[in-house]
Amino acid sequence: MPNILLTRIDNRLIHGQVGVTWSSHLGANLVLVANDKVAEDSIRQNLMDMVMPETVETRYFTLEKTINIIDKASARQKIFIVVETPQDLLVLIKGGVPIKKVNIGNMHYAEGKKQISSTVSVSKEDIETFKELDNLGVELDLRRVPDEKGENIIDLL
């Protein structure tokens, strides 16, 4: 069983909050970005690696590779998974990745989305996906940084 400390939805993927604040708060030694586009984009990977402490490794896998390889993780790996969307998260969970707790950190506003917090806006598809995740028993904690009080996103939809 992989040692997954937390999974975060953040459309920015790795940035200062993820690379420093969250990974140190969790005690993670591996940040795994599960994203099909970034897995093939070494420039974006290099930019994201710039904000990471030297003590934390990064991996950039497609969703499929994450599903296929996560069970091979070493027990010493303290894994913090970052995905871009709730739909990506659902793919991982349906693929067998044992994710029980999710932090919803940042989902940008766009036309057709409803803003539910200062950093999270959701579409109708996002709402349906969050409800499905909730029905699967996934804990859905909305908060930007670890020292904030979290809220169950279902209560805000």
Steps between C-alpha positions, in 0.01 A plus 500: 500500500655834399552758775283779356492784751259723311377580151441860393297647215681811380481618141843661543644161603837569674566857620624651826202394714524141380877475473584651835201551729300183438787258441680609821175500701428144387858377532490386137819386332336450158258723311336308219330714235243285319430694180504381139627830352772574756628141485614582144618860562855517638500882498200518735652225714827695534310816595304315767814332633650845566265559796560161660730452799798274428369247753184434298504303175253553218347267245286598204280213383199469273180394673535152349862461615403614850229234512737232369801580719370637833483156661875460438580799724747435779374519858760771568342727240266748666293599199313825438299471176401813308237498223356780290128420508243301696447295184868394503459401863196288418695319224773413753253374760300295249834362380572366846726768651418485875414867560287565808560869573516788255590864547330734253736796482459693178261483206504819292187690409388481137182583313224262602654425839360592840742640758457315832808633683775755440708241310250244372245530219304203371316404183194274487734213403723575802196494731388164362854362538530621861165338583620173345824520700298565816282196424820294467593601856780742413555777758483834311675775696506850349784719630787700350765440765540249784433742786161606364185333625381265228146471371327203340453616141166318480359750752589787262363359173 
